């Protein structure tokens, strides 16, 4: 029988239970690869060669050949150096989330300043995507990486970026070495990457910049003309600077990293990307990362890579696409009761995160919410991707998104990182129930919660009072 949700407040207060569904190996992965099976086989051979080259490096041979099942290999007991355990690593001791390996960052052939920065971030062992992607990227290979939300993709591509620039001794002036392009125009996603890059560069002299559509471009242009080593950018604004900013030297570009690849084609950035790719030096490394493997990503990969990249699908073969620590369910409610039920669950409205922006295009509620001890953030899909807000307990969806992959990104804002736990509840109208079939086909494990008519308190007078006399 499905659990009742007659008292959502009670449910929220209830000690969160981990989803105990065991991982069942799917016989066939539902994920699509970039290439046809034939191409994939060839690529696998290439991968094995690369892995042989990588012998001795963590995450190389064994894992890649096993195909990576997303199963937990408990973290923190590896040969890691002493490091201050961050909240997240402590959380990892509670229960494995299925994203960790027992391979320590200290085993990577990377410079001391980078290792120091990782240690100071409080990370000891690598997540799966990190242990499998970093060695290839350090060797200059083109990589396409797919791993579920909250599994550490950001460090997977930033550590090699920082490292390679350090090794080739790029100077701050006029050496534009790395471009990181985010598929979606959401400012917080860019900020997250920029913040992680800044932390990693703490003991390095390499420089960092950021260009974002919708913000003042003049300051950006001046910054670019002075020289930036790693540039975090949205596609449209990057193209604008490539076309129009005098003194922006990008002929030395060594690597292009594209994140949230599935959004690029969806958001009609294809033309922008074509033009960006045409302008950048051909002799460069390219990496493409995504949380959801889709047809769009395949198409985009064909546009991006001249030759097949090394494909790393951490979750291929997993029987579910969301993280272990996520409890998720849905509740079918009639249209007339949905809002009341929704308000009952959230009980209190604290912040609203729409498209409103403060200075530099950064939505103020995002920062307030990130810093707050507790709170509720009302948001549109603009907050659905890439955000890494600490300790989000619940994601409540007032209505379903258009596609399962959007659902996966929405719920991916909770239960992030090692040991991350969280809950997600989706309200559906009876006529929207079909969406569950799509979720199940996409390997999203959702439970049905029972809707009880009499569980809704009469909030109407309270709401009216709030509106009239806030
Ligand atoms: N090796 C690690 N050990 C413990 N925690 C980690 C490690 N690497 C990353 N994390 C933490 O895991 C969380 C998720 O990381 P990150 O934001 O990079 O995920 P992501 O895969 O990019 O997610 P999304 O697809 O939703 O953008 C972050 O809070 C990050 O600090």
GROMACS .gro file of N, CA and C in nm, residues 19-168:
model
  450
   19UNK      N    1   1.588   0.591   0.079
   19UNK     CA    2   1.519   0.499  -0.010
   19UNK      C    3   1.596   0.368  -0.008
   20UNK      N    4   1.529   0.262   0.029
   20UNK     CA    5   1.602   0.138   0.047
   20UNK      C    6   1.596   0.044  -0.074
   21UNK      N    7   1.536   0.097  -0.178
   21UNK     CA    8   1.528   0.014  -0.297
   21UNK      C    9   1.667  -0.025  -0.342
   22UNK      N   10   1.691  -0.153  -0.352
   22UNK     CA   11   1.825  -0.192  -0.394
   22UNK      C   12   1.844  -0.171  -0.543
   23UNK      N   13   1.967  -0.150  -0.578
   23UNK     CA   14   1.994  -0.127  -0.720
   23UNK      C   15   1.993  -0.260  -0.793
   24UNK      N   16   1.911  -0.266  -0.893
   24UNK     CA   17   1.906  -0.389  -0.972
   24UNK      C   18   1.972  -0.356  -1.105
   25UNK      N   19   2.065  -0.436  -1.140
   25UNK     CA   20   2.132  -0.410  -1.266
   25UNK      C   21   2.035  -0.424  -1.382
   26UNK      N   22   2.020  -0.322  -1.460
   26UNK     CA   23   1.933  -0.332  -1.577
   26UNK      C   24   2.009  -0.407  -1.685
   27UNK      N   25   1.936  -0.494  -1.753
   27UNK     CA   26   2.006  -0.569  -1.857
   27UNK      C   27   2.049  -0.480  -1.971
   28UNK      N   28   1.967  -0.382  -1.993
   28UNK     CA   29   2.002  -0.289  -2.100
   28UNK      C   30   1.993  -0.149  -2.047
   29UNK      N   31   2.090  -0.071  -2.081
   29UNK     CA   32   2.085   0.067  -2.036
   29UNK      C   33   1.983   0.144  -2.118
   30UNK      N   34   1.908   0.230  -2.049
   30UNK     CA   35   1.817   0.315  -2.122
   30UNK      C   36   1.887   0.439  -2.174
   31UNK      N   37   2.007   0.457  -2.128
   31UNK     CA   38   2.080   0.575  -2.173
   31UNK      C   39   2.127   0.554  -2.316
   32UNK      N   40   2.125   0.664  -2.389
   32UNK     CA   41   2.175   0.652  -2.525
   32UNK      C   42   2.316   0.706  -2.528
   33UNK      N   43   2.398   0.640  -2.605
   33UNK     CA   44   2.533   0.691  -2.617
   33UNK      C   45   2.538   0.787  -2.734
   34UNK      N   46   2.652   0.846  -2.751
   34UNK     CA   47   2.666   0.943  -2.859
   34UNK      C   48   2.661   0.875  -2.993
   35UNK      N   49   2.715   0.755  -2.998
   35UNK     CA   50   2.733   0.692  -3.128
   35UNK      C   51   2.649   0.566  -3.142
   36UNK      N   52   2.657   0.515  -3.259
   36UNK     CA   53   2.591   0.387  -3.281
   36UNK      C   54   2.669   0.280  -3.206
   37UNK      N   55   2.608   0.162  -3.191
   37UNK     CA   56   2.676   0.055  -3.116
   37UNK      C   57   2.811   0.023  -3.178
   38UNK      N   58   2.813   0.021  -3.313
   38UNK     CA   59   2.937  -0.014  -3.380
   38UNK      C   60   3.047   0.087  -3.345
   39UNK      N   61   3.008   0.213  -3.356
   39UNK     CA   62   3.105   0.318  -3.324
   39UNK      C   63   3.149   0.306  -3.180
   40UNK      N   64   3.051   0.269  -3.095
   40UNK     CA   65   3.080   0.260  -2.953
   40UNK      C   66   3.181   0.151  -2.923
   41UNK      N   67   3.166   0.038  -2.999
   41UNK     CA   68   3.261  -0.071  -2.975
   41UNK      C   69   3.403  -0.026  -3.009
   42UNK      N   70   3.412   0.046  -3.123
   42UNK     CA   71   3.545   0.093  -3.160
   42UNK      C   72   3.599   0.184  -3.052
   43UNK      N   73   3.509   0.267  -3.004
   43UNK     CA   74   3.550   0.365  -2.905
   43UNK      C   75   3.597   0.298  -2.777
   44UNK      N   76   3.525   0.189  -2.743
   44UNK     CA   77   3.562   0.116  -2.623
   44UNK      C   78   3.703   0.064  -2.637
   45UNK      N   79   3.737   0.018  -2.759
   45UNK     CA   80   3.873  -0.031  -2.778
   45UNK      C   81   3.972   0.084  -2.755
   46UNK      N   82   3.935   0.199  -2.810
   46UNK     CA   83   4.022   0.315  -2.791
   46UNK      C   84   4.035   0.343  -2.642
   47UNK      N   85   3.919   0.335  -2.573
   47UNK     CA   86   3.921   0.360  -2.430
   47UNK      C   87   4.016   0.265  -2.359
   48UNK      N   88   4.010   0.139  -2.396
   48UNK     CA   89   4.095   0.042  -2.329
   48UNK      C   90   4.241   0.073  -2.351
   49UNK      N   91   4.272   0.118  -2.473
   49UNK     CA   92   4.409   0.156  -2.499
   49UNK      C   93   4.448   0.271  -2.405
   50UNK      N   94   4.356   0.367  -2.400
   50UNK     CA   95   4.383   0.483  -2.314
   50UNK      C   96   4.398   0.439  -2.170
   51UNK      N   97   4.313   0.343  -2.130
   51UNK     CA   98   4.320   0.298  -1.992
   51UNK      C   99   4.451   0.226  -1.964
   52UNK      N  100   4.495   0.150  -2.067
   52UNK     CA  101   4.622   0.084  -2.048
   52UNK      C  102   4.732   0.188  -2.026
   53UNK      N  103   4.718   0.295  -2.104
   53UNK     CA  104   4.815   0.403  -2.086
   53UNK      C  105   4.808   0.461  -1.946
   54UNK      N  106   4.689   0.448  -1.890
   54UNK     CA  107   4.664   0.514  -1.761
   54UNK      C  108   4.696   0.425  -1.642
   55UNK      N  109   4.752   0.309  -1.670
   55UNK     CA  110   4.772   0.212  -1.563
   55UNK      C  111   4.833   0.278  -1.440
   56UNK      N  112   4.779   0.245  -1.327
   56UNK     CA  113   4.834   0.301  -1.204
   56UNK      C  114   4.758   0.423  -1.156
   57UNK      N  115   4.686   0.487  -1.247
   57UNK     CA  116   4.608   0.602  -1.205
   57UNK      C  117   4.473   0.555  -1.154
   58UNK      N  118   4.422   0.619  -1.053
   58UNK     CA  119   4.291   0.577  -1.003
   58UNK      C  120   4.185   0.595  -1.110
   59UNK      N  121   4.091   0.507  -1.107
   59UNK     CA  122   3.975   0.524  -1.193
   59UNK      C  123   4.000   0.487  -1.336
   60UNK      N  124   4.115   0.428  -1.368
   60UNK     CA  125   4.140   0.404  -1.507
   60UNK      C  126   4.089   0.268  -1.552
   61UNK      N  127   4.169   0.167  -1.533
   61UNK     CA  128   4.142   0.040  -1.597
   61UNK      C  129   4.015  -0.030  -1.550
   62UNK      N  130   4.016  -0.066  -1.423
   62UNK     CA  131   3.912  -0.155  -1.374
   62UNK      C  132   3.772  -0.098  -1.395
   63UNK      N  133   3.755   0.023  -1.345
   63UNK     CA  134   3.621   0.080  -1.347
   63UNK      C  135   3.566   0.095  -1.486
   64UNK      N  136   3.650   0.145  -1.576
   64UNK     CA  137   3.604   0.171  -1.710
   64UNK      C  138   3.560   0.041  -1.777
   65UNK      N  139   3.634  -0.065  -1.753
   65UNK     CA  140   3.601  -0.192  -1.817
   65UNK      C  141   3.475  -0.253  -1.757
   66UNK      N  142   3.457  -0.225  -1.630
   66UNK     CA  143   3.335  -0.276  -1.567
   66UNK      C  144   3.213  -0.202  -1.614
   67UNK      N  145   3.235  -0.094  -1.677
   67UNK     CA  146   3.122  -0.019  -1.729
   67UNK      C  147   3.058   0.073  -1.629
   68UNK      N  148   3.102   0.070  -1.503
   68UNK     CA  149   3.051   0.164  -1.404
   68UNK      C  150   2.904   0.144  -1.376
   69UNK      N  151   2.873   0.081  -1.270
   69UNK     CA  152   2.733   0.051  -1.245
   69UNK      C  153   2.667   0.148  -1.150
   70UNK      N  154   2.742   0.243  -1.105
   70UNK     CA  155   2.681   0.339  -1.014
   70UNK      C  156   2.663   0.284  -0.873
   71UNK      N  157   2.711   0.162  -0.848
   71UNK     CA  158   2.698   0.108  -0.714
   71UNK      C  159   2.794   0.180  -0.620
   72UNK      N  160   2.758   0.177  -0.494
   72UNK     CA  161   2.841   0.244  -0.395
   72UNK      C  162   2.968   0.168  -0.367
   73UNK      N  163   3.079   0.236  -0.373
   73UNK     CA  164   3.198   0.184  -0.311
   73UNK      C  165   3.227   0.285  -0.202
   74UNK      N  166   3.206   0.246  -0.081
   74UNK     CA  167   3.211   0.343   0.028
   74UNK      C  168   3.337   0.427   0.024
   75UNK      N  169   3.317   0.554   0.046
   75UNK     CA  170   3.424   0.653   0.036
   75UNK      C  171   3.529   0.640   0.141
   76UNK      N  172   3.562   0.727   0.197
   76UNK     CA  173   3.655   0.777   0.295
   76UNK      C  174   3.756   0.684   0.364
   77UNK      N  175   3.753   0.555   0.330
   77UNK     CA  176   3.853   0.476   0.401
   77UNK      C  177   3.974   0.445   0.313
   78UNK      N  178   3.986   0.514   0.202
   78UNK     CA  179   4.099   0.492   0.112
   78UNK      C  180   4.227   0.544   0.171
   79UNK      N  181   4.328   0.550   0.084
   79UNK     CA  182   4.457   0.592   0.137
   79UNK      C  183   4.468   0.742   0.145
   80UNK      N  184   4.356   0.807   0.163
   80UNK     CA  185   4.357   0.952   0.161
   80UNK      C  186   4.446   1.014   0.266
   81UNK      N  187   4.497   1.132   0.230
   81UNK     CA  188   4.576   1.204   0.328
   81UNK      C  189   4.482   1.260   0.432
   82UNK      N  190   4.539   1.298   0.544
   82UNK     CA  191   4.459   1.363   0.647
   82UNK      C  192   4.400   1.490   0.591
   83UNK      N  193   4.275   1.510   0.609
   83UNK     CA  194   4.212   1.634   0.563
   83UNK      C  195   4.098   1.667   0.654
   84UNK      N  196   4.071   1.797   0.669
   84UNK     CA  197   3.955   1.830   0.750
   84UNK      C  198   3.830   1.778   0.683
   85UNK      N  199   3.756   1.693   0.751
   85UNK     CA  200   3.637   1.637   0.687
   85UNK      C  201   3.529   1.743   0.680
   86UNK      N  202   3.486   1.771   0.559
   86UNK     CA  203   3.380   1.870   0.541
   86UNK      C  204   3.249   1.808   0.584
   87UNK      N  205   3.147   1.893   0.593
   87UNK     CA  206   3.014   1.844   0.626
   87UNK      C  207   2.976   1.731   0.532
   88UNK      N  208   3.008   1.754   0.402
   88UNK     CA  209   2.964   1.656   0.304
   88UNK      C  210   3.034   1.523   0.322
   89UNK      N  211   3.165   1.528   0.353
   89UNK     CA  212   3.234   1.402   0.371
   89UNK      C  213   3.186   1.334   0.499
   90UNK      N  214   3.153   1.416   0.600
   90UNK     CA  215   3.099   1.354   0.721
   90UNK      C  216   2.967   1.286   0.689
   91UNK      N  217   2.889   1.356   0.606
   91UNK     CA  218   2.761   1.299   0.567
   91UNK      C  219   2.783   1.165   0.501
   92UNK      N  220   2.895   1.157   0.426
   92UNK     CA  221   2.925   1.034   0.355
   92UNK      C  222   2.940   0.916   0.448
   93UNK      N  223   2.982   0.943   0.573
   93UNK     CA  224   3.002   0.832   0.665
   93UNK      C  225   2.868   0.772   0.707
   94UNK      N  226   2.761   0.853   0.694
   94UNK     CA  227   2.630   0.802   0.732
   94UNK      C  228   2.591   0.684   0.645
   95UNK      N  229   2.602   0.707   0.515
   95UNK     CA  230   2.556   0.605   0.422
   95UNK      C  231   2.607   0.642   0.284
   96UNK      N  232   2.655   0.545   0.208
   96UNK     CA  233   2.702   0.576   0.074
   96UNK      C  234   2.586   0.617  -0.015
   97UNK      N  235   2.611   0.714  -0.100
   97UNK     CA  236   2.505   0.759  -0.188
   97UNK      C  237   2.517   0.697  -0.326
   98UNK      N  238   2.619   0.614  -0.345
   98UNK     CA  239   2.635   0.552  -0.475
   98UNK      C  240   2.719   0.633  -0.570
   99UNK      N  241   2.770   0.746  -0.523
   99UNK     CA  242   2.850   0.826  -0.618
   99UNK      C  243   2.999   0.818  -0.588
  100UNK      N  244   3.037   0.762  -0.470
  100UNK     CA  245   3.177   0.769  -0.430
  100UNK      C  246   3.259   0.648  -0.476
  101UNK      N  247   3.389   0.669  -0.478
  101UNK     CA  248   3.483   0.558  -0.492
  101UNK      C  249   3.570   0.561  -0.366
  102UNK      N  250   3.657   0.462  -0.350
  102UNK     CA  251   3.752   0.472  -0.238
  102UNK      C  252   3.887   0.518  -0.288
  103UNK      N  253   3.887   0.588  -0.401
  103UNK     CA  254   4.013   0.638  -0.455
  103UNK      C  255   4.036   0.782  -0.411
  104UNK      N  256   4.153   0.802  -0.359
  104UNK     CA  257   4.183   0.934  -0.302
  104UNK      C  258   4.236   1.030  -0.409
  105UNK      N  259   4.203   1.156  -0.392
  105UNK     CA  260   4.259   1.260  -0.479
  105UNK      C  261   4.411   1.261  -0.471
  106UNK      N  262   4.463   1.215  -0.354
  106UNK     CA  263   4.608   1.223  -0.335
  106UNK      C  264   4.683   1.132  -0.433
  107UNK      N  265   4.611   1.036  -0.493
  107UNK     CA  266   4.677   0.945  -0.589
  107UNK      C  267   4.689   1.007  -0.728
  108UNK      N  268   4.621   1.115  -0.750
  108UNK     CA  269   4.625   1.176  -0.883
  108UNK      C  270   4.761   1.243  -0.906
  109UNK      N  271   4.811   1.235  -1.028
  109UNK     CA  272   4.938   1.303  -1.057
  109UNK      C  273   4.914   1.452  -1.081
  110UNK      N  274   4.878   1.521  -0.974
  110UNK     CA  275   4.851   1.664  -0.988
  110UNK      C  276   4.939   1.743  -0.891
  111UNK      N  277   4.951   1.871  -0.919
  111UNK     CA  278   5.045   1.954  -0.844
  111UNK      C  279   5.000   1.977  -0.701
  112UNK      N  280   5.097   2.006  -0.614
  112UNK     CA  281   5.067   2.028  -0.472
  112UNK      C  282   4.966   2.141  -0.450
  113UNK      N  283   4.981   2.255  -0.524
  113UNK     CA  284   4.883   2.363  -0.499
  113UNK      C  285   4.739   2.318  -0.527
  114UNK      N  286   4.721   2.230  -0.626
  114UNK     CA  287   4.586   2.180  -0.655
  114UNK      C  288   4.542   2.085  -0.545
  115UNK      N  289   4.634   1.998  -0.502
  115UNK     CA  290   4.601   1.904  -0.394
  115UNK      C  291   4.565   1.979  -0.267
  116UNK      N  292   4.644   2.085  -0.240
  116UNK     CA  293   4.615   2.164  -0.119
  116UNK      C  294   4.475   2.221  -0.124
  117UNK      N  295   4.439   2.274  -0.242
  117UNK     CA  296   4.306   2.336  -0.256
  117UNK      C  297   4.196   2.231  -0.235
  118UNK      N  298   4.216   2.112  -0.290
  118UNK     CA  299   4.115   2.006  -0.274
  118UNK      C  300   4.102   1.968  -0.127
  119UNK      N  301   4.219   1.959  -0.062
  119UNK     CA  302   4.219   1.923   0.080
  119UNK      C  303   4.144   2.029   0.160
  120UNK      N  304   4.170   2.155   0.126
  120UNK     CA  305   4.104   2.263   0.200
  120UNK      C  306   3.954   2.265   0.174
  121UNK      N  307   3.912   2.215   0.059
  121UNK     CA  308   3.769   2.204   0.032
  121UNK      C  309   3.707   2.092   0.116
  122UNK      N  310   3.795   2.008   0.173
  122UNK     CA  311   3.747   1.902   0.261
  122UNK      C  312   3.720   1.771   0.189
  123UNK      N  313   3.769   1.757   0.066
  123UNK     CA  314   3.742   1.635  -0.009
  123UNK      C  315   3.862   1.541  -0.003
  124UNK      N  316   3.835   1.415   0.021
  124UNK     CA  317   3.941   1.315   0.031
  124UNK      C  318   3.934   1.219  -0.088
  125UNK      N  319   3.819   1.154  -0.101
  125UNK     CA  320   3.804   1.056  -0.209
  125UNK      C  321   3.724   1.112  -0.326
  126UNK      N  322   3.749   1.053  -0.441
  126UNK     CA  323   3.680   1.100  -0.561
  126UNK      C  324   3.543   1.037  -0.578
  127UNK      N  325   3.455   1.110  -0.643
  127UNK     CA  326   3.329   1.050  -0.685
  127UNK      C  327   3.359   0.968  -0.812
  128UNK      N  328   3.262   0.890  -0.855
  128UNK     CA  329   3.286   0.805  -0.972
  128UNK      C  330   3.321   0.884  -1.096
  129UNK      N  331   3.244   0.988  -1.122
  129UNK     CA  332   3.271   1.064  -1.245
  129UNK      C  333   3.409   1.128  -1.236
  130UNK      N  334   3.448   1.169  -1.115
  130UNK     CA  335   3.581   1.229  -1.100
  130UNK      C  336   3.690   1.126  -1.124
  131UNK      N  337   3.674   1.008  -1.062
  131UNK     CA  338   3.781   0.909  -1.074
  131UNK      C  339   3.792   0.856  -1.218
  132UNK      N  340   3.683   0.859  -1.292
  132UNK     CA  341   3.688   0.805  -1.428
  132UNK      C  342   3.720   0.910  -1.533
  133UNK      N  343   3.682   1.034  -1.507
  133UNK     CA  344   3.705   1.136  -1.610
  133UNK      C  345   3.839   1.208  -1.595
  134UNK      N  346   3.878   1.233  -1.468
  134UNK     CA  347   3.997   1.317  -1.448
  134UNK      C  348   4.124   1.258  -1.514
  135UNK      N  349   4.152   1.128  -1.496
  135UNK     CA  350   4.274   1.075  -1.559
  135UNK      C  351   4.275   1.095  -1.710
  136UNK      N  352   4.163   1.075  -1.777
  136UNK     CA  353   4.158   1.095  -1.923
  136UNK      C  354   4.180   1.241  -1.958
  137UNK      N  355   4.113   1.327  -1.884
  137UNK     CA  356   4.125   1.470  -1.914
  137UNK      C  357   4.268   1.519  -1.888
  138UNK      N  358   4.331   1.465  -1.784
  138UNK     CA  359   4.469   1.504  -1.756
  138UNK      C  360   4.562   1.465  -1.870
  139UNK      N  361   4.524   1.360  -1.941
  139UNK     CA  362   4.606   1.317  -2.055
  139UNK      C  363   4.571   1.392  -2.183
  140UNK      N  364   4.482   1.486  -2.173
  140UNK     CA  365   4.448   1.568  -2.291
  140UNK      C  366   4.345   1.505  -2.382
  141UNK      N  367   4.279   1.398  -2.338
  141UNK     CA  368   4.179   1.332  -2.423
  141UNK      C  369   4.049   1.411  -2.429
  142UNK      N  370   3.977   1.392  -2.539
  142UNK     CA  371   3.842   1.446  -2.547
  142UNK      C  372   3.748   1.352  -2.472
  143UNK      N  373   3.664   1.408  -2.389
  143UNK     CA  374   3.581   1.324  -2.303
  143UNK      C  375   3.436   1.368  -2.309
  144UNK      N  376   3.348   1.270  -2.314
  144UNK     CA  377   3.206   1.299  -2.296
  144UNK      C  378   3.163   1.226  -2.168
  145UNK      N  379   3.119   1.301  -2.068
  145UNK     CA  380   3.087   1.241  -1.939
  145UNK      C  381   2.941   1.259  -1.902
  146UNK      N  382   2.879   1.150  -1.862
  146UNK     CA  383   2.739   1.157  -1.818
  146UNK      C  384   2.731   1.099  -1.678
  147UNK      N  385   2.679   1.177  -1.586
  147UNK     CA  386   2.662   1.130  -1.447
  147UNK      C  387   2.548   1.207  -1.384
  148UNK      N  388   2.478   1.137  -1.297
  148UNK     CA  389   2.355   1.195  -1.239
  148UNK      C  390   2.381   1.329  -1.167
  149UNK      N  391   2.274   1.397  -1.138
  149UNK     CA  392   2.284   1.527  -1.072
  149UNK      C  393   2.352   1.512  -0.936
  150UNK      N  394   2.427   1.613  -0.899
  150UNK     CA  395   2.490   1.615  -0.767
  150UNK      C  396   2.601   1.515  -0.749
  151UNK      N  397   2.662   1.467  -0.858
  151UNK     CA  398   2.763   1.361  -0.844
  151UNK      C  399   2.905   1.413  -0.861
  152UNK      N  400   2.922   1.544  -0.861
  152UNK     CA  401   3.058   1.599  -0.860
  152UNK      C  402   3.119   1.626  -0.996
  153UNK      N  403   3.035   1.653  -1.096
  153UNK     CA  404   3.088   1.678  -1.231
  153UNK      C  405   3.176   1.804  -1.235
  154UNK      N  406   3.141   1.902  -1.151
  154UNK     CA  407   3.214   2.029  -1.159
  154UNK      C  408   3.364   2.010  -1.133
  155UNK      N  409   3.397   1.939  -1.024
  155UNK     CA  410   3.539   1.915  -0.997
  155UNK      C  411   3.600   1.823  -1.102
  156UNK      N  412   3.517   1.735  -1.159
  156UNK     CA  413   3.569   1.640  -1.260
  156UNK      C  414   3.630   1.715  -1.378
  157UNK      N  415   3.570   1.825  -1.417
  157UNK     CA  416   3.633   1.896  -1.530
  157UNK      C  417   3.722   2.012  -1.487
  158UNK      N  418   3.700   2.065  -1.366
  158UNK     CA  419   3.782   2.180  -1.326
  158UNK      C  420   3.922   2.141  -1.278
  159UNK      N  421   3.934   2.025  -1.213
  159UNK     CA  422   4.068   1.986  -1.165
  159UNK      C  423   4.164   1.972  -1.284
  160UNK      N  424   4.127   1.899  -1.390
  160UNK     CA  425   4.219   1.891  -1.504
  160UNK      C  426   4.245   2.028  -1.568
  161UNK      N  427   4.142   2.114  -1.568
  161UNK     CA  428   4.159   2.245  -1.629
  161UNK      C  429   4.268   2.324  -1.556
  162UNK      N  430   4.255   2.329  -1.424
  162UNK     CA  431   4.352   2.403  -1.343
  162UNK      C  432   4.491   2.340  -1.360
  163UNK      N  433   4.493   2.209  -1.358
  163UNK     CA  434   4.619   2.136  -1.363
  163UNK      C  435   4.695   2.157  -1.493
  164UNK      N  436   4.622   2.146  -1.605
  164UNK     CA  437   4.691   2.159  -1.733
  164UNK      C  438   4.745   2.300  -1.753
  165UNK      N  439   4.668   2.399  -1.711
  165UNK     CA  440   4.717   2.537  -1.724
  165UNK      C  441   4.842   2.558  -1.639
  166UNK      N  442   4.841   2.497  -1.521
  166UNK     CA  443   4.957   2.508  -1.432
  166UNK      C  444   5.079   2.443  -1.499
  167UNK      N  445   5.057   2.325  -1.557
  167UNK     CA  446   5.168   2.253  -1.616
  167UNK      C  447   5.229   2.324  -1.736
  168UNK      N  448   5.143   2.388  -1.815
  168UNK     CA  449   5.202   2.457  -1.932
  168UNK      C  450   5.243   2.600  -1.897
   0.00000   0.00000   0.00000
